[in-house]
Amino acid sequence: QVYLAESVGGSVQGGGSLTLSCAGSGSGLRTFCMGWFREVPGDWKRELVAMVDKDGTTTYADHVKGRFTISRDSDKNTLSLQMNSLEPGDTAMYYCAAGWAGRCVAGGRNGMDYWGKGTRVTISS
């Protein structure tokens, strides 16, 4: 079993920066695909933000490319998301997620296997 816990999110003004962290535990986590997803208010869909496979290969959603950076520390089982140039449209509940390697190959289209409880990020204009 894998457990994931996100750090507390926050509220910042547009143009600002915020870093999210996720602490994971569980056997084999270092071999898993890991990523960040988000749910925008009023939209039930959980969409991909960014993901990274066990080798460090990253995938980003188009709307965050150049602004967000995902990174992982496999020794510590942690995952981070550095978010810069934040926009009101980035306001969402952010979820840390992990899954078997094929989840990264699928680019998040098939979901993930384990989820954190989520952390709220609010960006004001």
Coordinates of C-alpha atoms in Angstrom, one line a residue:
Q1 CA 0.0 0.0 0.0
V2 CA 1.1 3.5 -0.8
Y3 CA 0.3 6.6 1.2
L4 CA 0.7 10.1 0.0
A5 CA 0.4 13.4 2.0
E6 CA 0.5 16.8 0.5
S7 CA 1.8 19.9 2.2
V8 CA -0.5 22.7 3.0
G9 CA -1.3 24.8 0.0
G10 CA -1.9 28.5 0.2
S11 CA -3.2 31.7 -1.2
V12 CA -1.1 34.1 -3.3
Q13 CA -1.6 36.9 -5.7
G14 CA -1.4 36.5 -9.4
G15 CA 2.2 36.4 -10.6
G16 CA 3.4 34.9 -7.4
S17 CA 5.0 31.6 -6.6
L18 CA 4.2 28.6 -4.5
T19 CA 5.8 25.2 -3.9
L20 CA 3.8 22.1 -3.1
S21 CA 5.4 19.0 -1.5
C22 CA 4.2 15.5 -1.1
A23 CA 5.6 12.9 1.2
G24 CA 5.1 9.3 0.3
S25 CA 5.5 5.9 1.9
G26 CA 5.1 2.4 0.7
S27 CA 7.0 -0.4 -0.9
G28 CA 8.4 0.2 -4.3
L29 CA 7.4 3.8 -4.5
R30 CA 10.7 4.8 -6.1
T31 CA 9.8 2.8 -9.2
F32 CA 6.3 4.4 -9.5
C33 CA 5.1 7.1 -11.8
M34 CA 4.3 10.1 -9.7
G35 CA 2.4 13.3 -10.5
W36 CA 0.3 16.2 -9.6
F37 CA -3.3 16.6 -10.7
R38 CA -5.9 19.3 -9.9
E39 CA -9.6 19.9 -9.7
V40 CA -10.7 23.3 -10.7
P41 CA -13.7 24.7 -8.8
G42 CA -17.0 23.9 -10.6
D43 CA -15.4 21.2 -12.7
W44 CA -15.5 17.5 -11.5
K45 CA -12.7 16.4 -13.7
R46 CA -9.3 15.8 -12.2
E47 CA -6.7 17.0 -14.7
L48 CA -3.1 16.3 -15.1
V49 CA -0.7 19.1 -14.1
A50 CA 2.7 17.3 -14.3
M51 CA 4.1 13.9 -13.8
V52 CA 7.6 12.3 -13.5
D53 CA 8.6 8.7 -14.0
K54 CA 11.2 6.8 -12.1
D55 CA 14.0 7.9 -14.5
G56 CA 13.1 11.6 -14.1
T57 CA 11.3 12.0 -17.4
T58 CA 8.7 14.7 -17.0
T59 CA 5.4 15.5 -18.7
Y60 CA 3.5 18.8 -18.3
A61 CA 0.1 19.9 -19.2
D62 CA 0.2 22.6 -21.9
H63 CA -1.2 25.3 -19.6
V64 CA 1.6 25.0 -17.1
K65 CA 4.6 24.5 -19.3
G66 CA 7.3 27.0 -18.6
R67 CA 5.7 28.0 -15.3
F68 CA 5.6 24.8 -13.2
T69 CA 8.5 22.4 -12.4
I70 CA 8.0 18.9 -11.0
S71 CA 10.7 17.1 -9.2
R72 CA 11.1 14.0 -7.1
D73 CA 13.6 12.7 -4.6
S74 CA 13.4 8.9 -4.8
D75 CA 15.6 8.4 -1.8
K76 CA 13.2 10.4 0.4
N77 CA 10.0 9.4 -1.4
T78 CA 9.1 13.0 -1.9
L79 CA 7.5 14.9 -4.8
S80 CA 7.5 18.6 -5.3
L81 CA 5.8 21.1 -7.6
Q82 CA 7.3 24.5 -8.0
M83 CA 4.7 26.9 -9.4
N84 CA 5.7 30.3 -10.8
S85 CA 3.8 33.0 -12.5
L86 CA 0.6 31.8 -11.0
E87 CA -2.7 32.9 -12.5
P88 CA -6.2 32.9 -11.1
G89 CA -7.0 30.0 -13.4
D90 CA -4.5 27.9 -11.4
T91 CA -6.9 28.1 -8.4
A92 CA -7.8 24.5 -7.6
M93 CA -7.5 21.5 -5.3
Y94 CA -4.1 19.9 -6.0
Y95 CA -3.6 16.2 -5.6
C96 CA -0.4 14.2 -5.3
A97 CA -0.7 10.8 -7.0
A98 CA 1.3 7.7 -7.7
G99 CA 0.9 4.7 -10.0
W100 CA 2.6 1.9 -11.8
A101 CA 5.0 2.9 -14.5
G102 CA 2.5 2.6 -17.3
R103 CA 0.6 5.5 -15.9
C104 CA 3.4 7.9 -17.0
V105 CA 3.5 6.2 -20.4
A106 CA -0.2 7.0 -20.8
G107 CA 0.4 10.6 -19.8
G108 CA -2.1 10.5 -17.0
R109 CA -5.0 9.7 -19.3
N110 CA -5.7 6.5 -17.5
G111 CA -5.6 8.0 -14.0
M112 CA -3.3 6.9 -11.2
D113 CA -3.5 4.2 -8.5
Y114 CA -2.9 6.1 -5.3
W115 CA -4.0 9.6 -4.3
G116 CA -3.3 12.1 -1.5
K117 CA -6.2 13.9 0.1
G118 CA -5.5 17.1 -1.7
T119 CA -4.4 20.6 -0.9
R120 CA -6.1 23.9 -1.8
V121 CA -4.3 26.6 -3.8
T122 CA -6.0 29.9 -4.3
I123 CA -4.7 32.6 -6.7
S124 CA -6.2 36.1 -6.5
S125 CA -6.2 38.6 -9.3

